[in-house]
Short mmCIF file of C-alpha atoms and ligand atoms in Angstrom, two decimals:
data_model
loop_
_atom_site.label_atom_id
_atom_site.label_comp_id
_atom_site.label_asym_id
_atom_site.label_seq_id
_atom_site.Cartn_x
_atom_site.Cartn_y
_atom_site.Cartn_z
CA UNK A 1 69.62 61.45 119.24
CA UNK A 2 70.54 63.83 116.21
CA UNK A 3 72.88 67.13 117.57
CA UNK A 4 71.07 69.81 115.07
CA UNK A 5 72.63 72.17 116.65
CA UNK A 6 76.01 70.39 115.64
CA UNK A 7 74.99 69.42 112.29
CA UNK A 8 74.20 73.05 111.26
CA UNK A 9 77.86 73.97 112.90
CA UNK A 10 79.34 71.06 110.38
CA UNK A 11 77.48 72.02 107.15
CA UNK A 12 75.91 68.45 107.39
CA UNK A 13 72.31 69.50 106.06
CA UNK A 14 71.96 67.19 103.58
CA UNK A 15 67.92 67.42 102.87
CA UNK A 16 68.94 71.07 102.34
CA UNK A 17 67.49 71.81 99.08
CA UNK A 18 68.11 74.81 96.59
CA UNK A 19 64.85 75.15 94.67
CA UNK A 20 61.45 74.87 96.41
CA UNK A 21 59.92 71.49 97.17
CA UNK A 22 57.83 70.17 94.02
CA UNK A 23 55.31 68.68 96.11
CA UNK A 24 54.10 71.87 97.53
CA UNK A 25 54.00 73.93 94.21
CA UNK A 26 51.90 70.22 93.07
CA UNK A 27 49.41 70.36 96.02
CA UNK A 28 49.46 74.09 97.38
CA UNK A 29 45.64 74.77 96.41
CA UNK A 30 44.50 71.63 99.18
CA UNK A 31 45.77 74.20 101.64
CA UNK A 32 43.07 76.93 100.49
CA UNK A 33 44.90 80.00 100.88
CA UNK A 34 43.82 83.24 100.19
CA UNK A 35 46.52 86.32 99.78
CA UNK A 36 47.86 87.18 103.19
CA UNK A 37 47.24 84.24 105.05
CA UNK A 38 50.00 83.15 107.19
CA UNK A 39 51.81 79.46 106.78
CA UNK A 40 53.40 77.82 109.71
CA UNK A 41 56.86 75.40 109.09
CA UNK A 42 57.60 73.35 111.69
CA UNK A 43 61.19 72.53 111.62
CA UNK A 44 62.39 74.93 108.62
CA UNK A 45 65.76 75.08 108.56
CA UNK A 46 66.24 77.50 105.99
CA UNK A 47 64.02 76.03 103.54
CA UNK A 48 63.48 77.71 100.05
CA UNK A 49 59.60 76.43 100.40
CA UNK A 50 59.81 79.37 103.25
CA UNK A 51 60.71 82.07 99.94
CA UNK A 52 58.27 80.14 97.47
CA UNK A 53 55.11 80.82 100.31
CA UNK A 54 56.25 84.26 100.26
CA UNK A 55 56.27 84.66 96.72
CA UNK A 56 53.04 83.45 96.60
CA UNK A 57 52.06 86.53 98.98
CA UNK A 58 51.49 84.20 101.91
CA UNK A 59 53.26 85.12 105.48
CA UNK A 60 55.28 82.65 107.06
CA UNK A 61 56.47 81.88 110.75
CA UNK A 62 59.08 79.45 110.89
CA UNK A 63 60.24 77.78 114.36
CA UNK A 64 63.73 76.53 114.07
CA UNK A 65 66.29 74.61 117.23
CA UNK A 66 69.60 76.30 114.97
CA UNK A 67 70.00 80.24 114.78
CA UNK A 68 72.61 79.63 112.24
CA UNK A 69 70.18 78.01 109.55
CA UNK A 70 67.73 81.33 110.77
CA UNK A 71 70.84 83.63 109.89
CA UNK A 72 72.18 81.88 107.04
CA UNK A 73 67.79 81.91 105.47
CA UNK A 74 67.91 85.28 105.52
CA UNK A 75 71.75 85.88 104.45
CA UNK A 76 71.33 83.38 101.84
CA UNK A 77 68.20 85.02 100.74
CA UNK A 78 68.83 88.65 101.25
CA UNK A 79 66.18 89.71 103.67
CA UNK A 80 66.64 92.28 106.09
CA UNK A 81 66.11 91.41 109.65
CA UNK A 82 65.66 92.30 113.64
CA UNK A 83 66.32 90.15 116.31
CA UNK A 84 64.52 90.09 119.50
CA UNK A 85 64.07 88.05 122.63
CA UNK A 86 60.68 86.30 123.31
CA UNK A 87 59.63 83.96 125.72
CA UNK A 88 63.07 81.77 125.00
CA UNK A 89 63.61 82.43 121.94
CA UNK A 90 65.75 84.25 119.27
CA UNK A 91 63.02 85.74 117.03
CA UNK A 92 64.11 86.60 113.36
CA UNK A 93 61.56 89.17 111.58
CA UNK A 94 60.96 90.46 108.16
CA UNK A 95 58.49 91.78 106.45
CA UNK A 96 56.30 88.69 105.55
CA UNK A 97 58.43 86.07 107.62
CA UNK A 98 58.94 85.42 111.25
CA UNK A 99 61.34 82.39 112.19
CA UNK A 100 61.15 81.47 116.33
CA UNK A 101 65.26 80.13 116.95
CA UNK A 102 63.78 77.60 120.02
CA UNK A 103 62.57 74.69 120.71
CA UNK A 104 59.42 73.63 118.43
CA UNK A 105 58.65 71.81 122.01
CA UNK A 106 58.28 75.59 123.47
CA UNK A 107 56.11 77.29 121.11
CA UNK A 108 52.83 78.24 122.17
CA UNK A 109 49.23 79.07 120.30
CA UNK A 110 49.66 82.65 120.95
CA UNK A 111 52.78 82.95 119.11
CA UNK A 112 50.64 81.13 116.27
CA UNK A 113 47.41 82.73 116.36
CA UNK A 114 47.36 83.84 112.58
CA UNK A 115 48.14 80.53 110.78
CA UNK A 116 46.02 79.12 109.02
CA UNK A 117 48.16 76.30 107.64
CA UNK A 118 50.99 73.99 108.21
CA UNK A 119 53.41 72.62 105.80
CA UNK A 120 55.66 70.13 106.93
CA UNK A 121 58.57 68.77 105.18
CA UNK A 122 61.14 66.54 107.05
CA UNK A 123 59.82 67.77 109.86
CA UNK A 124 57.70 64.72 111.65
CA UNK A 125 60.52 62.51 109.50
CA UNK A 126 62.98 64.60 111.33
CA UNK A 127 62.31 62.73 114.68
CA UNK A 128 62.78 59.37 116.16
CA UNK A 129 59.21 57.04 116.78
CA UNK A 130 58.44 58.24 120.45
CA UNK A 131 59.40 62.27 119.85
CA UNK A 132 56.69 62.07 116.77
CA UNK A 133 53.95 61.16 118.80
CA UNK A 134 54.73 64.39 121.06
CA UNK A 135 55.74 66.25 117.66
CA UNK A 136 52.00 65.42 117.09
CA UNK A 137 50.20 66.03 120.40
CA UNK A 138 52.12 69.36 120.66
CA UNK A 139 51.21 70.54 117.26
CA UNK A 140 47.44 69.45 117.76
CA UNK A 141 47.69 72.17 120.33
CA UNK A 142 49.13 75.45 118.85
CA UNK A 143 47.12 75.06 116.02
CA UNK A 144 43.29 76.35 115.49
CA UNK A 145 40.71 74.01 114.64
CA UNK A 146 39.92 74.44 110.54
CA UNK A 147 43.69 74.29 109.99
CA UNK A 148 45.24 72.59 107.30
CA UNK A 149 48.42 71.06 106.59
CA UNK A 150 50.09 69.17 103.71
CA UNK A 151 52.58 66.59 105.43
CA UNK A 152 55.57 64.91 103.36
CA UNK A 153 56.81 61.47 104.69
CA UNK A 154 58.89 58.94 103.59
CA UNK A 155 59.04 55.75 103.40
CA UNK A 156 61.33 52.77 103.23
CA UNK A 157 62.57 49.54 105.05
CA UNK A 158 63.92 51.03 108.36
CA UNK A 159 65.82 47.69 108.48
CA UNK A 160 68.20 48.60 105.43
CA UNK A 161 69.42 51.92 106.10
CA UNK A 162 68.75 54.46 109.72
CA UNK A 163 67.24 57.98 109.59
CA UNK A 164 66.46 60.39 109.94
CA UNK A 165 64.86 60.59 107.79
CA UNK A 166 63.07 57.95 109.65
CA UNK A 167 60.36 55.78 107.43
CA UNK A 168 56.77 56.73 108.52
CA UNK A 169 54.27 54.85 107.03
CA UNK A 170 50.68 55.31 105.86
CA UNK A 171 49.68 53.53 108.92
CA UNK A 172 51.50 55.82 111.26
CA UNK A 173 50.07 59.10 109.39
CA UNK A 174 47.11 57.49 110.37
CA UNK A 175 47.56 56.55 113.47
CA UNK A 176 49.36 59.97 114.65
CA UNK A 177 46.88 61.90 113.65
CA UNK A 178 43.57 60.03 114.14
CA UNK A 179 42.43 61.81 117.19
CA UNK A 180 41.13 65.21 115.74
CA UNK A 181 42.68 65.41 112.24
CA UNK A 182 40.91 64.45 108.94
CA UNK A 183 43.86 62.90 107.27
CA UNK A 184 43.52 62.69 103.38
CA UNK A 185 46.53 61.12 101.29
CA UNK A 186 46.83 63.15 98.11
CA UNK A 187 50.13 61.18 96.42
CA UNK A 188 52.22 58.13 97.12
CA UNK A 189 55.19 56.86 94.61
CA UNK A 190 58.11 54.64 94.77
CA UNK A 191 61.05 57.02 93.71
CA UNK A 192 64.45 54.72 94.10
CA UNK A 193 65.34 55.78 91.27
CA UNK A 194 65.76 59.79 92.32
CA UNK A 195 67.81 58.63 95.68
CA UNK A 196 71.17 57.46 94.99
CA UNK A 197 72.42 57.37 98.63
CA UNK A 198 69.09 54.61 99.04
CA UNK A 199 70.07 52.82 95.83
CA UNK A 200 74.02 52.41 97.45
CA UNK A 201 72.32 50.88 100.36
CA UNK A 202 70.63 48.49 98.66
CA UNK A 203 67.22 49.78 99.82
CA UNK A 204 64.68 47.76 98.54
CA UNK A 205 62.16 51.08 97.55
CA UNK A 206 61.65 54.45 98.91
CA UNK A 207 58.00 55.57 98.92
CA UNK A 208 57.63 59.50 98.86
CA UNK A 209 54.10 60.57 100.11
CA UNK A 210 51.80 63.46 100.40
CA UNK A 211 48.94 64.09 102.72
CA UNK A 212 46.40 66.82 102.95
CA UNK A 213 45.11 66.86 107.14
CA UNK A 214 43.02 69.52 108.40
CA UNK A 215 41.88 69.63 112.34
CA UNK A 216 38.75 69.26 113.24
C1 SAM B 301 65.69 67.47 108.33
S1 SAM B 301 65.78 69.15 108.70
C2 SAM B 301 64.47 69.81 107.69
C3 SAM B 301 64.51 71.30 107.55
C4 SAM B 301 63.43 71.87 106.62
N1 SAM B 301 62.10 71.46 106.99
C5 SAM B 301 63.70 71.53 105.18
O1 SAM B 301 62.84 70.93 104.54
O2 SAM B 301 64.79 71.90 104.67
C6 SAM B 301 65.11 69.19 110.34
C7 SAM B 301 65.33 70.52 111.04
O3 SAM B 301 64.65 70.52 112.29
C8 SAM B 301 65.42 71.23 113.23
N2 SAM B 301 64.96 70.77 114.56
C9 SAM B 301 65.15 69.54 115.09
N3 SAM B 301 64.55 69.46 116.29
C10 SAM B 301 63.94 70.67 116.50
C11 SAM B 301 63.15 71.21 117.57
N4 SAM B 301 62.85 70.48 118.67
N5 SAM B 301 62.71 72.47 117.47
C12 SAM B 301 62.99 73.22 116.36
N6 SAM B 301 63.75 72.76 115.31
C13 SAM B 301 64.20 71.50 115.39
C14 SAM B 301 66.86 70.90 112.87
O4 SAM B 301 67.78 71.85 113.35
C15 SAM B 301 66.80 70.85 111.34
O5 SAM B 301 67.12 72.09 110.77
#
Protein backbone atom coordinates (compact mmCIF):
# COMPACT_ATOMS: atom_id res chain seq x y z
CA UNK A 1 0.00 0.00 0.00
CA UNK A 2 1.31 3.59 -1.04
CA UNK A 3 2.39 5.84 2.42
CA UNK A 4 0.95 9.36 0.93
CA UNK A 5 1.43 10.66 3.86
CA UNK A 6 5.25 9.70 3.48
CA UNK A 7 5.53 10.49 -0.05
CA UNK A 8 4.39 14.13 0.46
CA UNK A 9 7.09 14.21 3.56
CA UNK A 10 9.84 12.96 0.75
CA UNK A 11 8.92 15.35 -2.13
CA UNK A 12 8.10 12.09 -4.13
CA UNK A 13 4.96 13.58 -6.06
CA UNK A 14 5.87 12.79 -9.25
CA UNK A 15 2.29 13.25 -11.21
CA UNK A 16 2.67 16.70 -9.62
CA UNK A 17 2.19 18.92 -12.47
CA UNK A 18 2.93 22.78 -12.91
CA UNK A 19 0.43 23.94 -15.52
CA UNK A 20 -3.22 22.76 -15.48
CA UNK A 21 -4.19 19.41 -16.96
CA UNK A 22 -4.89 19.78 -20.89
CA UNK A 23 -7.57 17.39 -20.79
CA UNK A 24 -9.79 19.43 -18.64
CA UNK A 25 -9.26 22.86 -20.45
CA UNK A 26 -10.11 20.15 -23.83
CA UNK A 27 -13.37 18.75 -22.29
CA UNK A 28 -14.50 21.32 -19.48
CA UNK A 29 -17.88 22.30 -21.38
CA UNK A 30 -19.17 18.18 -20.96
CA UNK A 31 -19.27 19.23 -17.34
CA UNK A 32 -21.97 22.10 -18.03
CA UNK A 33 -21.01 24.62 -15.66
CA UNK A 34 -22.45 27.75 -15.15
CA UNK A 35 -20.44 30.69 -13.09
CA UNK A 36 -20.42 29.78 -9.44
CA UNK A 37 -20.99 26.29 -9.49
CA UNK A 38 -18.87 24.35 -7.22
CA UNK A 39 -16.32 21.39 -8.55
CA UNK A 40 -15.42 18.56 -6.33
CA UNK A 41 -11.53 16.84 -6.65
CA UNK A 42 -11.22 13.80 -5.19
CA UNK A 43 -7.70 13.20 -4.29
CA UNK A 44 -6.14 16.79 -5.20
CA UNK A 45 -3.03 17.03 -3.93
CA UNK A 46 -2.27 20.42 -4.75
CA UNK A 47 -3.27 20.30 -8.22
CA UNK A 48 -3.03 23.48 -10.49
CA UNK A 49 -6.48 22.10 -12.23
CA UNK A 50 -7.77 23.25 -8.50
CA UNK A 51 -6.45 27.26 -9.64
CA UNK A 52 -7.56 26.74 -13.41
CA UNK A 53 -11.52 25.85 -11.97
CA UNK A 54 -11.13 28.89 -10.03
CA UNK A 55 -10.10 30.99 -12.73
CA UNK A 56 -12.82 29.92 -14.56
CA UNK A 57 -15.09 31.40 -11.59
CA UNK A 58 -16.06 27.91 -10.48
CA UNK A 59 -15.71 26.99 -6.52
CA UNK A 60 -13.83 24.11 -5.61
CA UNK A 61 -13.70 21.64 -2.51
CA UNK A 62 -10.83 19.53 -2.54
CA UNK A 63 -10.50 16.38 -0.05
CA UNK A 64 -6.91 15.52 0.45
CA UNK A 65 -5.13 12.35 3.09
CA UNK A 66 -1.70 15.01 3.24
CA UNK A 67 -2.06 18.54 5.02
CA UNK A 68 1.28 19.33 3.65
CA UNK A 69 0.19 19.19 -0.17
CA UNK A 70 -3.14 21.42 1.41
CA UNK A 71 -0.44 23.93 2.89
CA UNK A 72 2.04 23.85 0.29
CA UNK A 73 -1.56 24.55 -2.61
CA UNK A 74 -2.15 27.45 -0.99
CA UNK A 75 1.64 28.59 -0.17
CA UNK A 76 2.56 27.70 -3.58
CA UNK A 77 -0.33 29.59 -4.89
CA UNK A 78 -0.64 32.51 -2.60
CA UNK A 79 -4.07 32.17 -1.13
CA UNK A 80 -4.91 33.22 2.16
CA UNK A 81 -6.33 30.69 4.46
CA UNK A 82 -8.17 29.48 7.94
CA UNK A 83 -7.95 26.31 9.38
CA UNK A 84 -10.60 24.63 11.28
CA UNK A 85 -11.58 21.31 12.73
CA UNK A 86 -14.59 19.37 11.24
CA UNK A 87 -15.84 16.12 11.75
CA UNK A 88 -11.98 14.65 11.44
CA UNK A 89 -10.66 16.75 9.46
CA UNK A 90 -8.21 19.70 8.91
CA UNK A 91 -10.35 22.04 6.75
CA UNK A 92 -8.37 24.63 4.56
CA UNK A 93 -10.71 27.68 3.34
CA UNK A 94 -10.47 30.48 0.92
CA UNK A 95 -12.49 32.41 -0.78
CA UNK A 96 -13.63 30.13 -3.72
CA UNK A 97 -11.76 26.88 -2.43
CA UNK A 98 -12.29 24.52 0.41
CA UNK A 99 -9.73 21.49 0.69
CA UNK A 100 -11.01 18.64 3.56
CA UNK A 101 -7.11 17.26 4.97
CA UNK A 102 -8.93 13.51 5.78
CA UNK A 103 -9.68 10.61 4.58
CA UNK A 104 -11.69 10.75 1.08
CA UNK A 105 -13.14 7.37 2.88
CA UNK A 106 -14.71 9.93 5.64
CA UNK A 107 -16.33 12.52 3.69
CA UNK A 108 -19.90 12.75 3.77
CA UNK A 109 -22.83 14.31 1.29
CA UNK A 110 -23.35 17.11 3.59
CA UNK A 111 -19.94 18.35 3.40
CA UNK A 112 -20.68 18.13 -0.52
CA UNK A 113 -24.04 19.39 -0.92
CA UNK A 114 -23.13 22.23 -3.51
CA UNK A 115 -21.19 20.25 -6.18
CA UNK A 116 -22.32 19.86 -9.03
CA UNK A 117 -19.33 18.14 -10.64
CA UNK A 118 -16.41 15.92 -10.17
CA UNK A 119 -13.15 15.97 -11.85
CA UNK A 120 -10.90 13.30 -11.22
CA UNK A 121 -7.38 13.05 -12.18
CA UNK A 122 -5.13 10.26 -10.73
CA UNK A 123 -7.47 9.90 -8.38
CA UNK A 124 -9.38 6.32 -9.09
CA UNK A 125 -5.64 5.53 -10.79
CA UNK A 126 -4.35 6.50 -7.45
CA UNK A 127 -5.64 3.20 -5.83
CA UNK A 128 -4.98 -0.45 -5.97
CA UNK A 129 -8.02 -2.86 -7.84
CA UNK A 130 -10.12 -3.65 -4.60
CA UNK A 131 -9.85 0.17 -2.91
CA UNK A 132 -11.37 1.45 -6.50
CA UNK A 133 -14.36 -0.40 -6.28
CA UNK A 134 -14.99 1.30 -2.70
CA UNK A 135 -13.38 4.63 -4.24
CA UNK A 136 -16.51 4.10 -6.46
CA UNK A 137 -19.33 2.95 -4.16
CA UNK A 138 -18.30 5.76 -1.73
CA UNK A 139 -18.32 8.44 -4.30
CA UNK A 140 -21.76 7.16 -5.78
CA UNK A 141 -22.88 8.26 -2.37
CA UNK A 142 -21.75 11.88 -1.55
CA UNK A 143 -22.65 12.89 -4.78
CA UNK A 144 -26.30 14.18 -6.04
CA UNK A 145 -27.97 12.51 -8.74
CA UNK A 146 -27.52 14.89 -12.17
CA UNK A 147 -23.81 15.12 -11.28
CA UNK A 148 -21.19 15.02 -13.67
CA UNK A 149 -17.71 14.11 -13.76
CA UNK A 150 -14.88 13.93 -16.33
CA UNK A 151 -12.58 10.90 -15.19
CA UNK A 152 -8.82 10.53 -16.52
CA UNK A 153 -7.39 6.91 -16.53
CA UNK A 154 -4.60 5.31 -17.80
CA UNK A 155 -3.76 2.64 -19.34
CA UNK A 156 -0.99 0.18 -19.98
CA UNK A 157 0.26 -3.50 -19.51
CA UNK A 158 0.19 -3.81 -15.64
CA UNK A 159 2.59 -6.72 -16.36
CA UNK A 160 5.55 -4.37 -17.54
CA UNK A 161 5.81 -1.79 -15.05
CA UNK A 162 3.56 -1.39 -11.21
CA UNK A 163 1.48 1.70 -10.28
CA UNK A 164 0.16 3.60 -9.20
CA UNK A 165 -0.70 4.81 -11.44
CA UNK A 166 -2.40 1.55 -11.79
CA UNK A 167 -3.80 0.70 -15.57
CA UNK A 168 -7.66 0.90 -15.59
CA UNK A 169 -9.14 -0.05 -18.57
CA UNK A 170 -12.21 0.84 -20.64
CA UNK A 171 -13.72 -2.25 -19.32
CA UNK A 172 -13.22 -1.37 -15.72
CA UNK A 173 -14.63 2.37 -16.28
CA UNK A 174 -17.36 0.41 -17.31
CA UNK A 175 -17.72 -1.92 -15.05
CA UNK A 176 -17.10 0.51 -11.88
CA UNK A 177 -19.48 2.62 -12.74
CA UNK A 178 -22.33 0.68 -14.41
CA UNK A 179 -24.70 0.69 -11.55
CA UNK A 180 -26.14 4.34 -11.67
CA UNK A 181 -23.65 6.27 -13.84
CA UNK A 182 -24.08 7.03 -17.61
CA UNK A 183 -20.51 6.57 -18.58
CA UNK A 184 -19.57 8.31 -21.95
CA UNK A 185 -15.81 8.05 -23.25
CA UNK A 186 -14.96 11.39 -24.81
CA UNK A 187 -10.97 10.59 -25.85
CA UNK A 188 -8.64 7.65 -25.88
CA UNK A 189 -4.84 7.85 -27.40
CA UNK A 190 -1.72 5.91 -27.19
CA UNK A 191 0.86 8.58 -25.89
CA UNK A 192 4.36 6.47 -25.36
CA UNK A 193 5.85 8.81 -26.84
CA UNK A 194 5.10 11.78 -24.03
CA UNK A 195 6.20 9.16 -21.07
CA UNK A 196 9.77 8.57 -20.91
CA UNK A 197 9.82 6.71 -17.54
CA UNK A 198 7.16 4.04 -19.68
CA UNK A 199 9.42 4.09 -22.74
CA UNK A 200 12.67 3.02 -20.15
CA UNK A 201 10.50 0.22 -19.11
CA UNK A 202 9.94 -1.06 -22.19
CA UNK A 203 6.15 -0.59 -21.93
CA UNK A 204 4.60 -1.77 -24.82
CA UNK A 205 1.90 1.54 -25.05
CA UNK A 206 0.31 3.79 -22.62
CA UNK A 207 -3.30 4.66 -23.45
CA UNK A 208 -4.42 8.10 -21.86
CA UNK A 209 -8.30 8.34 -21.66
CA UNK A 210 -11.12 10.65 -20.97
CA UNK A 211 -14.62 9.98 -19.86
CA UNK A 212 -17.60 12.18 -19.38
CA UNK A 213 -20.10 10.11 -16.43
CA UNK A 214 -22.97 11.75 -14.98
CA UNK A 215 -25.28 9.87 -12.16
CA UNK A 216 -28.39 9.03 -12.75
C1 LIG B 1 -1.48 10.54 -7.59
S1 LIG B 1 -1.86 11.81 -6.49
C2 LIG B 1 -2.89 12.85 -7.50
C3 LIG B 1 -3.11 14.22 -6.93
C4 LIG B 1 -3.94 15.15 -7.82
N1 LIG B 1 -5.20 14.58 -8.19
C5 LIG B 1 -3.17 15.57 -9.04
O1 LIG B 1 -3.65 15.35 -10.15
O2 LIG B 1 -2.08 16.17 -8.89
C6 LIG B 1 -2.99 11.02 -5.39
C7 LIG B 1 -3.27 11.84 -4.14
O3 LIG B 1 -4.29 11.20 -3.38
C8 LIG B 1 -4.01 11.38 -2.01
N2 LIG B 1 -4.76 10.31 -1.31
C9 LIG B 1 -4.50 8.97 -1.36
N3 LIG B 1 -5.42 8.30 -0.65
C10 LIG B 1 -6.29 9.23 -0.15
C11 LIG B 1 -7.46 9.15 0.66
N4 LIG B 1 -7.94 7.97 1.12
N5 LIG B 1 -8.09 10.29 0.99
C12 LIG B 1 -7.64 11.50 0.54
N6 LIG B 1 -6.52 11.63 -0.25
C13 LIG B 1 -5.87 10.51 -0.58
C14 LIG B 1 -2.50 11.30 -1.91
O4 LIG B 1 -1.98 11.91 -0.76
C15 LIG B 1 -2.07 12.01 -3.20
O5 LIG B 1 -1.84 13.37 -2.99
Amino acid sequence: MTDWIQRWKDNKIGWHRDVPNSKLIEFINHLQLSPGDTVFVPLCGKSKDMIYLIRQGYKVIGVELSALAAKQFFAENKIVYQVTQEKGFEVYRAVNICIYSGDFFQLTSQQLSNVVAVYDRAALIALPAGLRVKYVQHLYSIIVKGCRMLLLTLNYPQSQISGPPYAVNKDEVVSLYNDGFECQLLQCFNDIKNEPKFQRSNVDFIEKATYCLRKY
